[in-house]
mmCIF file of N, CA and C and ligand atoms in Angstrom:
data_model
loop_
_atom_site.group_PDB
_atom_site.id
_atom_site.type_symbol
_atom_site.label_atom_id
_atom_site.label_comp_id
_atom_site.label_asym_id
_atom_site.label_seq_id
_atom_site.Cartn_x
_atom_site.Cartn_y
_atom_site.Cartn_z
ATOM 1 N N UNK A 1 22.153 -19.718 29.082
ATOM 2 C CA UNK A 1 22.873 -18.487 28.792
ATOM 3 C C UNK A 1 22.084 -17.314 29.384
ATOM 4 N N UNK A 2 22.794 -16.460 30.095
ATOM 5 C CA UNK A 2 22.140 -15.303 30.713
ATOM 6 C C UNK A 2 22.688 -14.027 30.081
ATOM 7 N N UNK A 3 21.797 -13.108 29.780
ATOM 8 C CA UNK A 3 22.217 -11.789 29.298
ATOM 9 C C UNK A 3 21.950 -10.810 30.432
ATOM 10 N N UNK A 4 23.013 -10.358 31.080
ATOM 11 C CA UNK A 4 22.825 -9.474 32.235
ATOM 12 C C UNK A 4 23.174 -8.040 31.848
ATOM 13 N N UNK A 5 22.399 -7.108 32.339
ATOM 14 C CA UNK A 5 22.562 -5.711 31.971
ATOM 15 C C UNK A 5 23.872 -5.141 32.501
ATOM 16 N N UNK A 6 24.446 -4.231 31.747
ATOM 17 C CA UNK A 6 25.727 -3.651 32.132
ATOM 18 C C UNK A 6 25.618 -2.330 32.876
ATOM 19 N N UNK A 7 24.385 -1.795 32.953
ATOM 20 C CA UNK A 7 24.246 -0.490 33.624
ATOM 21 C C UNK A 7 24.659 -0.588 35.081
ATOM 22 N N UNK A 8 25.133 0.534 35.611
ATOM 23 C CA UNK A 8 25.655 0.548 36.973
ATOM 24 C C UNK A 8 24.653 -0.029 37.969
ATOM 25 N N UNK A 9 23.392 0.363 37.831
ATOM 26 C CA UNK A 9 22.371 -0.067 38.800
ATOM 27 C C UNK A 9 22.127 -1.576 38.755
ATOM 28 N N UNK A 10 22.539 -2.228 37.674
ATOM 29 C CA UNK A 10 22.272 -3.660 37.522
ATOM 30 C C UNK A 10 23.471 -4.525 37.900
ATOM 31 N N UNK A 11 24.647 -3.893 38.086
ATOM 32 C CA UNK A 11 25.865 -4.701 38.280
ATOM 33 C C UNK A 11 25.848 -5.506 39.562
ATOM 34 N N UNK A 12 25.134 -5.024 40.595
ATOM 35 C CA UNK A 12 25.097 -5.769 41.853
ATOM 36 C C UNK A 12 24.322 -7.091 41.687
ATOM 37 N N UNK A 13 23.574 -7.218 40.601
ATOM 38 C CA UNK A 13 22.831 -8.467 40.367
ATOM 39 C C UNK A 13 23.685 -9.521 39.668
ATOM 40 N N UNK A 14 24.853 -9.128 39.149
ATOM 41 C CA UNK A 14 25.680 -10.087 38.398
ATOM 42 C C UNK A 14 25.987 -11.322 39.240
ATOM 43 N N UNK A 15 26.183 -11.076 40.551
ATOM 44 C CA UNK A 15 26.602 -12.189 41.414
ATOM 45 C C UNK A 15 25.581 -13.333 41.452
ATOM 46 N N UNK A 16 24.342 -13.036 41.110
ATOM 47 C CA UNK A 16 23.313 -14.081 41.100
ATOM 48 C C UNK A 16 23.509 -15.095 39.974
ATOM 49 N N UNK A 17 24.429 -14.782 39.075
ATOM 50 C CA UNK A 17 24.605 -15.638 37.889
ATOM 51 C C UNK A 17 25.965 -16.329 37.856
ATOM 52 N N UNK A 18 26.749 -16.205 38.924
ATOM 53 C CA UNK A 18 28.122 -16.723 38.893
ATOM 54 C C UNK A 18 28.204 -18.249 38.965
ATOM 55 N N UNK A 19 27.248 -18.876 39.668
ATOM 56 C CA UNK A 19 27.334 -20.321 39.921
ATOM 57 C C UNK A 19 27.384 -21.113 38.618
ATOM 58 N N UNK A 20 28.299 -22.066 38.562
ATOM 59 C CA UNK A 20 28.377 -22.998 37.415
ATOM 60 C C UNK A 20 28.575 -22.286 36.071
ATOM 61 N N UNK A 21 29.316 -21.203 36.066
ATOM 62 C CA UNK A 21 29.557 -20.487 34.814
ATOM 63 C C UNK A 21 30.783 -21.055 34.111
ATOM 64 N N UNK A 22 30.608 -21.484 32.871
ATOM 65 C CA UNK A 22 31.725 -22.013 32.082
ATOM 66 C C UNK A 22 32.373 -20.934 31.231
ATOM 67 N N UNK A 23 31.587 -19.969 30.803
ATOM 68 C CA UNK A 23 32.119 -18.938 29.911
ATOM 69 C C UNK A 23 31.490 -17.585 30.185
ATOM 70 N N UNK A 24 32.296 -16.565 29.942
ATOM 71 C CA UNK A 24 31.831 -15.192 30.107
ATOM 72 C C UNK A 24 32.007 -14.471 28.777
ATOM 73 N N UNK A 25 30.976 -13.800 28.317
ATOM 74 C CA UNK A 25 31.102 -12.966 27.121
ATOM 75 C C UNK A 25 30.986 -11.519 27.586
ATOM 76 N N UNK A 26 32.066 -10.796 27.437
ATOM 77 C CA UNK A 26 32.123 -9.408 27.910
ATOM 78 C C UNK A 26 32.025 -8.513 26.673
ATOM 79 N N UNK A 27 30.877 -7.861 26.519
ATOM 80 C CA UNK A 27 30.635 -7.095 25.293
ATOM 81 C C UNK A 27 30.985 -5.628 25.527
ATOM 82 N N UNK A 28 31.918 -5.154 24.724
ATOM 83 C CA UNK A 28 32.420 -3.791 24.889
ATOM 84 C C UNK A 28 31.910 -2.925 23.735
ATOM 85 N N UNK A 29 31.440 -1.743 24.055
ATOM 86 C CA UNK A 29 31.103 -0.760 23.023
ATOM 87 C C UNK A 29 32.409 -0.082 22.603
ATOM 88 N N UNK A 30 32.949 -0.531 21.472
ATOM 89 C CA UNK A 30 34.281 -0.059 21.046
ATOM 90 C C UNK A 30 34.278 1.398 20.607
ATOM 91 N N UNK A 31 33.088 1.969 20.436
ATOM 92 C CA UNK A 31 33.002 3.360 20.001
ATOM 93 C C UNK A 31 32.858 4.323 21.179
ATOM 94 N N UNK A 32 32.698 3.757 22.383
ATOM 95 C CA UNK A 32 32.458 4.594 23.560
ATOM 96 C C UNK A 32 33.733 4.681 24.401
ATOM 97 N N UNK A 33 34.641 5.547 23.955
ATOM 98 C CA UNK A 33 35.952 5.635 24.616
ATOM 99 C C UNK A 33 35.842 6.082 26.065
ATOM 100 N N UNK A 34 34.822 6.891 26.349
ATOM 101 C CA UNK A 34 34.677 7.459 27.699
ATOM 102 C C UNK A 34 34.471 6.376 28.770
ATOM 103 N N UNK A 35 33.847 5.268 28.378
ATOM 104 C CA UNK A 35 33.492 4.256 29.386
ATOM 105 C C UNK A 35 34.516 3.126 29.489
ATOM 106 N N UNK A 36 35.588 3.208 28.701
ATOM 107 C CA UNK A 36 36.516 2.067 28.668
ATOM 108 C C UNK A 36 37.291 1.889 29.962
ATOM 109 N N UNK A 37 37.568 2.976 30.659
ATOM 110 C CA UNK A 37 38.290 2.848 31.926
ATOM 111 C C UNK A 37 37.398 2.134 32.958
ATOM 112 N N UNK A 38 36.135 2.534 33.011
ATOM 113 C CA UNK A 38 35.181 1.841 33.889
ATOM 114 C C UNK A 38 35.055 0.381 33.472
ATOM 115 N N UNK A 39 35.038 0.164 32.193
ATOM 116 C CA UNK A 39 34.924 -1.191 31.642
ATOM 117 C C UNK A 39 36.110 -2.048 32.117
ATOM 118 N N UNK A 40 37.300 -1.485 32.065
ATOM 119 C CA UNK A 40 38.505 -2.204 32.503
ATOM 120 C C UNK A 40 38.426 -2.532 33.998
ATOM 121 N N UNK A 41 38.023 -1.541 34.785
ATOM 122 C CA UNK A 41 37.939 -1.741 36.242
ATOM 123 C C UNK A 41 36.904 -2.805 36.593
ATOM 124 N N UNK A 42 35.739 -2.718 35.961
ATOM 125 C CA UNK A 42 34.662 -3.672 36.280
ATOM 126 C C UNK A 42 35.055 -5.095 35.885
ATOM 127 N N UNK A 43 35.734 -5.226 34.762
ATOM 128 C CA UNK A 43 36.157 -6.564 34.323
ATOM 129 C C UNK A 43 37.174 -7.135 35.307
ATOM 130 N N UNK A 44 38.102 -6.307 35.755
ATOM 131 C CA UNK A 44 39.111 -6.789 36.705
ATOM 132 C C UNK A 44 38.478 -7.238 38.020
ATOM 133 N N UNK A 45 37.487 -6.490 38.491
ATOM 134 C CA UNK A 45 36.791 -6.889 39.723
ATOM 135 C C UNK A 45 36.073 -8.222 39.499
ATOM 136 N N UNK A 46 35.420 -8.331 38.367
ATOM 137 C CA UNK A 46 34.667 -9.551 38.057
ATOM 138 C C UNK A 46 35.573 -10.781 38.077
ATOM 139 N N UNK A 47 36.767 -10.632 37.540
ATOM 140 C CA UNK A 47 37.663 -11.781 37.402
ATOM 141 C C UNK A 47 38.266 -12.222 38.738
ATOM 142 N N UNK A 48 38.091 -11.418 39.784
ATOM 143 C CA UNK A 48 38.555 -11.854 41.110
ATOM 144 C C UNK A 48 37.514 -12.741 41.795
ATOM 145 N N UNK A 49 36.346 -12.837 41.208
ATOM 146 C CA UNK A 49 35.266 -13.641 41.799
ATOM 147 C C UNK A 49 35.628 -15.130 41.771
ATOM 148 N N UNK A 50 35.637 -15.745 42.939
ATOM 149 C CA UNK A 50 36.045 -17.154 43.043
ATOM 150 C C UNK A 50 35.189 -18.091 42.211
ATOM 151 N N UNK A 51 33.888 -17.808 42.191
ATOM 152 C CA UNK A 51 32.984 -18.714 41.473
ATOM 153 C C UNK A 51 33.171 -18.657 39.959
ATOM 154 N N UNK A 52 33.949 -17.663 39.502
ATOM 155 C CA UNK A 52 34.221 -17.581 38.063
ATOM 156 C C UNK A 52 35.601 -18.135 37.716
ATOM 157 N N UNK A 53 36.296 -18.654 38.722
ATOM 158 C CA UNK A 53 37.618 -19.230 38.458
ATOM 159 C C UNK A 53 37.441 -20.365 37.456
ATOM 160 N N UNK A 54 38.243 -20.392 36.439
ATOM 161 C CA UNK A 54 38.134 -21.467 35.453
ATOM 162 C C UNK A 54 37.218 -21.127 34.286
ATOM 163 N N UNK A 55 36.448 -20.062 34.412
ATOM 164 C CA UNK A 55 35.577 -19.691 33.285
ATOM 165 C C UNK A 55 36.414 -19.082 32.158
ATOM 166 N N UNK A 56 36.026 -19.394 30.948
ATOM 167 C CA UNK A 56 36.690 -18.822 29.769
ATOM 168 C C UNK A 56 36.094 -17.446 29.480
ATOM 169 N N UNK A 57 36.965 -16.512 29.146
ATOM 170 C CA UNK A 57 36.518 -15.134 28.910
ATOM 171 C C UNK A 57 36.636 -14.769 27.432
ATOM 172 N N UNK A 58 35.520 -14.406 26.825
ATOM 173 C CA UNK A 58 35.523 -13.888 25.453
ATOM 174 C C UNK A 58 35.154 -12.407 25.510
ATOM 175 N N UNK A 59 36.080 -11.567 25.075
ATOM 176 C CA UNK A 59 35.797 -10.136 25.021
ATOM 177 C C UNK A 59 35.405 -9.791 23.583
ATOM 178 N N UNK A 60 34.188 -9.312 23.418
ATOM 179 C CA UNK A 60 33.733 -8.893 22.092
ATOM 180 C C UNK A 60 33.900 -7.384 21.977
ATOM 181 N N UNK A 61 34.816 -6.979 21.110
ATOM 182 C CA UNK A 61 34.994 -5.546 20.828
ATOM 183 C C UNK A 61 33.919 -5.187 19.805
ATOM 184 N N UNK A 62 32.735 -4.877 20.310
ATOM 185 C CA UNK A 62 31.542 -4.725 19.459
ATOM 186 C C UNK A 62 31.483 -3.351 18.786
ATOM 187 N N UNK A 63 30.568 -3.246 17.849
ATOM 188 C CA UNK A 63 30.276 -2.010 17.077
ATOM 189 C C UNK A 63 31.413 -1.648 16.133
ATOM 190 N N UNK A 64 32.078 -2.679 15.580
ATOM 191 C CA UNK A 64 33.154 -2.431 14.626
ATOM 192 C C UNK A 64 32.642 -1.774 13.344
ATOM 193 N N UNK A 65 31.321 -1.814 13.135
ATOM 194 C CA UNK A 65 30.753 -1.162 11.947
ATOM 195 C C UNK A 65 30.734 0.358 12.073
ATOM 196 N N UNK A 66 30.935 0.880 13.281
ATOM 197 C CA UNK A 66 30.871 2.338 13.454
ATOM 198 C C UNK A 66 32.223 2.979 13.154
ATOM 199 N N UNK A 67 32.213 4.072 12.412
ATOM 200 C CA UNK A 67 33.471 4.772 12.163
ATOM 201 C C UNK A 67 34.021 5.293 13.495
ATOM 202 N N UNK A 68 35.300 5.150 13.688
ATOM 203 C CA UNK A 68 35.890 5.646 14.943
ATOM 204 C C UNK A 68 35.914 4.606 16.046
ATOM 205 N N UNK A 69 35.356 3.423 15.796
ATOM 206 C CA UNK A 69 35.417 2.364 16.819
ATOM 207 C C UNK A 69 36.864 1.922 16.985
ATOM 208 N N UNK A 70 37.277 1.666 18.218
ATOM 209 C CA UNK A 70 38.618 1.136 18.459
ATOM 210 C C UNK A 70 38.685 -0.280 17.913
ATOM 211 N N UNK A 71 39.836 -0.664 17.399
ATOM 212 C CA UNK A 71 40.006 -2.033 16.889
ATOM 213 C C UNK A 71 40.108 -3.006 18.065
ATOM 214 N N UNK A 72 40.025 -4.301 17.735
ATOM 215 C CA UNK A 72 40.164 -5.319 18.787
ATOM 216 C C UNK A 72 41.522 -5.174 19.474
ATOM 217 N N UNK A 73 42.560 -4.869 18.689
ATOM 218 C CA UNK A 73 43.891 -4.705 19.281
ATOM 219 C C UNK A 73 43.907 -3.517 20.256
ATOM 220 N N UNK A 74 43.274 -2.431 19.858
ATOM 221 C CA UNK A 74 43.228 -1.251 20.736
ATOM 222 C C UNK A 74 42.413 -1.531 22.006
ATOM 223 N N UNK A 75 41.348 -2.304 21.858
ATOM 224 C CA UNK A 75 40.554 -2.677 23.036
ATOM 225 C C UNK A 75 41.405 -3.553 23.964
ATOM 226 N N UNK A 76 42.160 -4.465 23.377
ATOM 227 C CA UNK A 76 43.038 -5.333 24.189
ATOM 228 C C UNK A 76 44.027 -4.488 24.987
ATOM 229 N N UNK A 77 44.605 -3.498 24.319
ATOM 230 C CA UNK A 77 45.586 -2.645 24.994
ATOM 231 C C UNK A 77 44.914 -1.796 26.074
ATOM 232 N N UNK A 78 43.789 -1.211 25.744
ATOM 233 C CA UNK A 78 43.116 -0.299 26.676
ATOM 234 C C UNK A 78 42.603 -1.047 27.906
ATOM 235 N N UNK A 79 42.092 -2.242 27.702
ATOM 236 C CA UNK A 79 41.584 -3.021 28.841
ATOM 237 C C UNK A 79 42.712 -3.807 29.521
ATOM 238 N N UNK A 80 43.915 -3.709 28.962
ATOM 239 C CA UNK A 80 45.099 -4.390 29.512
ATOM 240 C C UNK A 80 44.854 -5.897 29.680
ATOM 241 N N UNK A 81 44.324 -6.476 28.627
ATOM 242 C CA UNK A 81 43.954 -7.895 28.701
ATOM 243 C C UNK A 81 45.172 -8.797 28.863
ATOM 244 N N UNK A 82 46.330 -8.351 28.391
ATOM 245 C CA UNK A 82 47.529 -9.192 28.527
ATOM 246 C C UNK A 82 47.876 -9.457 29.990
ATOM 247 N N UNK A 83 47.346 -8.637 30.883
ATOM 248 C CA UNK A 83 47.605 -8.853 32.319
ATOM 249 C C UNK A 83 46.765 -10.001 32.892
ATOM 250 N N UNK A 84 45.794 -10.466 32.145
ATOM 251 C CA UNK A 84 44.921 -11.529 32.669
ATOM 252 C C UNK A 84 45.612 -12.881 32.503
ATOM 253 N N UNK A 85 45.988 -13.467 33.626
ATOM 254 C CA UNK A 85 46.665 -14.771 33.583
ATOM 255 C C UNK A 85 45.831 -15.837 34.306
ATOM 256 N N UNK A 86 44.721 -15.415 34.875
ATOM 257 C CA UNK A 86 43.894 -16.330 35.668
ATOM 258 C C UNK A 86 42.848 -17.059 34.829
ATOM 259 N N UNK A 87 42.575 -16.547 33.649
ATOM 260 C CA UNK A 87 41.522 -17.106 32.811
ATOM 261 C C UNK A 87 42.022 -17.221 31.372
ATOM 262 N N UNK A 88 41.516 -18.245 30.660
ATOM 263 C CA UNK A 88 41.716 -18.265 29.213
ATOM 264 C C UNK A 88 40.894 -17.117 28.649
ATOM 265 N N UNK A 89 41.464 -16.335 27.744
ATOM 266 C CA UNK A 89 40.686 -15.237 27.171
ATOM 267 C C UNK A 89 41.036 -15.032 25.702
ATOM 268 N N UNK A 90 40.111 -14.364 25.027
ATOM 269 C CA UNK A 90 40.358 -13.954 23.650
ATOM 270 C C UNK A 90 39.556 -12.679 23.412
ATOM 271 N N UNK A 91 40.071 -11.836 22.514
ATOM 272 C CA UNK A 91 39.325 -10.630 22.151
ATOM 273 C C UNK A 91 39.096 -10.655 20.642
ATOM 274 N N UNK A 92 37.862 -10.372 20.240
ATOM 275 C CA UNK A 92 37.510 -10.406 18.817
ATOM 276 C C UNK A 92 36.701 -9.150 18.484
ATOM 277 N N UNK A 93 37.073 -8.501 17.398
ATOM 278 C CA UNK A 93 36.308 -7.347 16.926
ATOM 279 C C UNK A 93 35.086 -7.833 16.167
ATOM 280 N N UNK A 94 33.902 -7.425 16.595
ATOM 281 C CA UNK A 94 32.662 -7.919 15.984
ATOM 282 C C UNK A 94 31.681 -6.762 15.761
ATOM 283 N N UNK A 95 30.635 -7.084 15.048
ATOM 284 C CA UNK A 95 29.502 -6.160 14.971
ATOM 285 C C UNK A 95 28.229 -6.962 15.158
ATOM 286 N N UNK A 96 27.473 -6.603 16.185
ATOM 287 C CA UNK A 96 26.192 -7.286 16.415
ATOM 288 C C UNK A 96 25.192 -6.923 15.319
ATOM 289 N N UNK A 97 25.413 -5.783 14.661
ATOM 290 C CA UNK A 97 24.486 -5.342 13.621
ATOM 291 C C UNK A 97 24.715 -6.118 12.325
ATOM 292 N N UNK A 98 25.972 -6.268 11.912
ATOM 293 C CA UNK A 98 26.249 -6.986 10.651
ATOM 294 C C UNK A 98 26.485 -8.472 10.902
ATOM 295 N N UNK A 99 26.788 -8.834 12.134
ATOM 296 C CA UNK A 99 27.095 -10.238 12.455
ATOM 297 C C UNK A 99 28.543 -10.597 12.189
ATOM 298 N N UNK A 100 29.325 -9.635 11.720
ATOM 299 C CA UNK A 100 30.718 -9.908 11.340
ATOM 300 C C UNK A 100 31.523 -10.503 12.499
ATOM 301 N N UNK A 101 32.195 -11.628 12.233
ATOM 302 C CA UNK A 101 33.118 -12.320 13.157
ATOM 303 C C UNK A 101 32.449 -12.936 14.401
ATOM 304 N N UNK A 102 31.131 -12.831 14.499
ATOM 305 C CA UNK A 102 30.476 -13.319 15.714
ATOM 306 C C UNK A 102 30.547 -14.842 15.856
ATOM 307 N N UNK A 103 30.268 -15.550 14.745
ATOM 308 C CA UNK A 103 30.207 -17.008 14.849
ATOM 309 C C UNK A 103 31.555 -17.596 15.225
ATOM 310 N N UNK A 104 32.610 -17.064 14.599
ATOM 311 C CA UNK A 104 33.958 -17.560 14.907
ATOM 312 C C UNK A 104 34.296 -17.321 16.371
ATOM 313 N N UNK A 105 33.884 -16.171 16.884
ATOM 314 C CA UNK A 105 34.175 -15.838 18.280
ATOM 315 C C UNK A 105 33.473 -16.815 19.225
ATOM 316 N N UNK A 106 32.217 -17.085 18.949
ATOM 317 C CA UNK A 106 31.459 -18.013 19.807
ATOM 318 C C UNK A 106 32.013 -19.435 19.663
ATOM 319 N N UNK A 107 32.430 -19.793 18.450
ATOM 320 C CA UNK A 107 33.061 -21.114 18.250
ATOM 321 C C UNK A 107 34.293 -21.257 19.132
ATOM 322 N N UNK A 108 35.107 -20.196 19.189
ATOM 323 C CA UNK A 108 36.313 -20.248 20.026
ATOM 324 C C UNK A 108 35.932 -20.476 21.493
ATOM 325 N N UNK A 109 34.923 -19.743 21.962
ATOM 326 C CA UNK A 109 34.494 -19.860 23.363
ATOM 327 C C UNK A 109 34.055 -21.299 23.670
ATOM 328 N N UNK A 110 33.226 -21.831 22.785
ATOM 329 C CA UNK A 110 32.696 -23.180 23.019
ATOM 330 C C UNK A 110 33.814 -24.212 22.970
ATOM 331 N N UNK A 111 34.731 -24.035 22.039
ATOM 332 C CA UNK A 111 35.785 -25.054 21.942
ATOM 333 C C UNK A 111 36.738 -24.951 23.126
ATOM 334 N N UNK A 112 36.976 -23.754 23.637
ATOM 335 C CA UNK A 112 37.844 -23.636 24.816
ATOM 336 C C UNK A 112 37.185 -24.283 26.036
ATOM 337 N N UNK A 113 35.889 -24.050 26.185
ATOM 338 C CA UNK A 113 35.163 -24.661 27.312
ATOM 339 C C UNK A 113 35.156 -26.187 27.151
ATOM 340 N N UNK A 114 34.901 -26.643 25.938
ATOM 341 C CA UNK A 114 34.825 -28.089 25.690
ATOM 342 C C UNK A 114 36.155 -28.761 26.012
ATOM 343 N N UNK A 115 37.253 -28.130 25.623
ATOM 344 C CA UNK A 115 38.578 -28.713 25.903
ATOM 345 C C UNK A 115 38.757 -28.915 27.396
ATOM 346 N N UNK A 116 38.340 -27.923 28.169
ATOM 347 C CA UNK A 116 38.508 -28.018 29.619
ATOM 348 C C UNK A 116 37.621 -29.127 30.190
ATOM 349 N N UNK A 117 36.370 -29.160 29.774
ATOM 350 C CA UNK A 117 35.433 -30.140 30.315
ATOM 351 C C UNK A 117 35.891 -31.558 29.970
ATOM 352 N N UNK A 118 36.320 -31.771 28.733
ATOM 353 C CA UNK A 118 36.706 -33.128 28.321
ATOM 354 C C UNK A 118 38.041 -33.535 28.921
ATOM 355 N N UNK A 119 38.880 -32.545 29.254
ATOM 356 C CA UNK A 119 40.153 -32.873 29.895
ATOM 357 C C UNK A 119 39.906 -33.336 31.332
ATOM 358 N N UNK A 120 38.892 -32.754 31.980
ATOM 359 C CA UNK A 120 38.610 -33.086 33.373
ATOM 360 C C UNK A 120 38.003 -34.482 33.513
ATOM 361 N N UNK A 121 37.277 -34.914 32.451
ATOM 362 C CA UNK A 121 36.574 -36.197 32.571
ATOM 363 C C UNK A 121 37.532 -37.376 32.442
HETATM 364 N N1 GTP B 1 26.156 0.293 15.212
HETATM 365 C C1 GTP B 1 25.992 -0.686 16.104
HETATM 366 N N2 GTP B 1 25.083 -0.550 17.087
HETATM 367 C C2 GTP B 1 24.950 -1.571 17.977
HETATM 368 C C3 GTP B 1 25.728 -2.758 17.893
HETATM 369 N N3 GTP B 1 25.370 -3.563 18.924
HETATM 370 C C4 GTP B 1 24.415 -2.913 19.605
HETATM 371 N N4 GTP B 1 24.154 -1.715 19.040
HETATM 372 C C5 GTP B 1 23.192 -0.709 19.496
HETATM 373 O O1 GTP B 1 23.560 -0.251 20.782
HETATM 374 C C6 GTP B 1 22.410 0.038 21.580
HETATM 375 C C7 GTP B 1 22.497 -0.717 22.895
HETATM 376 O O2 GTP B 1 22.344 -2.073 22.614
HETATM 377 P P1 GTP B 1 21.861 -3.074 23.729
HETATM 378 O O3 GTP B 1 21.821 -4.443 23.113
HETATM 379 O O4 GTP B 1 20.613 -2.567 24.389
HETATM 380 O O5 GTP B 1 23.053 -2.968 24.759
HETATM 381 P P2 GTP B 1 23.289 -3.735 26.101
HETATM 382 O O6 GTP B 1 24.731 -3.674 26.371
HETATM 383 O O7 GTP B 1 22.633 -5.083 26.043
HETATM 384 O O8 GTP B 1 22.562 -2.841 27.154
HETATM 385 P P3 GTP B 1 22.337 -3.211 28.690
HETATM 386 O O9 GTP B 1 21.633 -4.545 28.680
HETATM 387 O O10 GTP B 1 21.499 -2.081 29.181
HETATM 388 O O11 GTP B 1 23.667 -3.280 29.335
HETATM 389 C C8 GTP B 1 21.199 -0.343 20.715
HETATM 390 O O12 GTP B 1 20.719 0.850 20.119
HETATM 391 C C9 GTP B 1 21.795 -1.269 19.673
HETATM 392 O O13 GTP B 1 21.096 -1.233 18.444
HETATM 393 C C10 GTP B 1 26.689 -2.866 16.832
HETATM 394 O O14 GTP B 1 27.432 -3.837 16.665
HETATM 395 N N5 GTP B 1 26.774 -1.780 15.974
#
C-alpha cells in the first residue's frame, strides 16, 4: 500500500505507483469546498490512466467530524462520480480522526478487488 501526497508538486510522482494497482483510495477533504473542483479534475485525469484500468476506486469523503463538511452524497454530486463507468467505485463519508465508517469502507474495497481476482482465476 502506498500513501502518495496530494499536493500539486507531488502529483507528477503518482505515475510511479500505477503498476499492478488493484485499488485506489481517493481521500477528499470534505470541508475544503474550494479545492473540490481541482479534486474532480485530478480524479478524472487519473482514471484515464491505462495502467489503472480495472482498479477499484474508493472515494473517502473524509473529515465528516467537522461542522460544515459536505456529506458523502454531496461529494458524489460535486465530483460527478455517477459519470464514472470505467471503474467500480464507491463513496463513503468517514473521519480519519474518529475512525467512523473507515473499516466498512476498506472492507468494501477489499471485497470488490477479491471478487475480480477470484473471477479471473
Ligand atoms: N478534523 C479532521 N481532521 C483531519 C481528518 N483527517 C485528517 N485531518 C487533518 O488534516 C491535516 C492533513 O492531514 P494529512 O494526513 O497530512 O493529509 P494528506 O492528505 O495525507 O496530506 P498530503 O500527504 O500532503 O497530501 C492534518 O492536520 C490532519 O490531522 C479528519 O477526518 N478530521
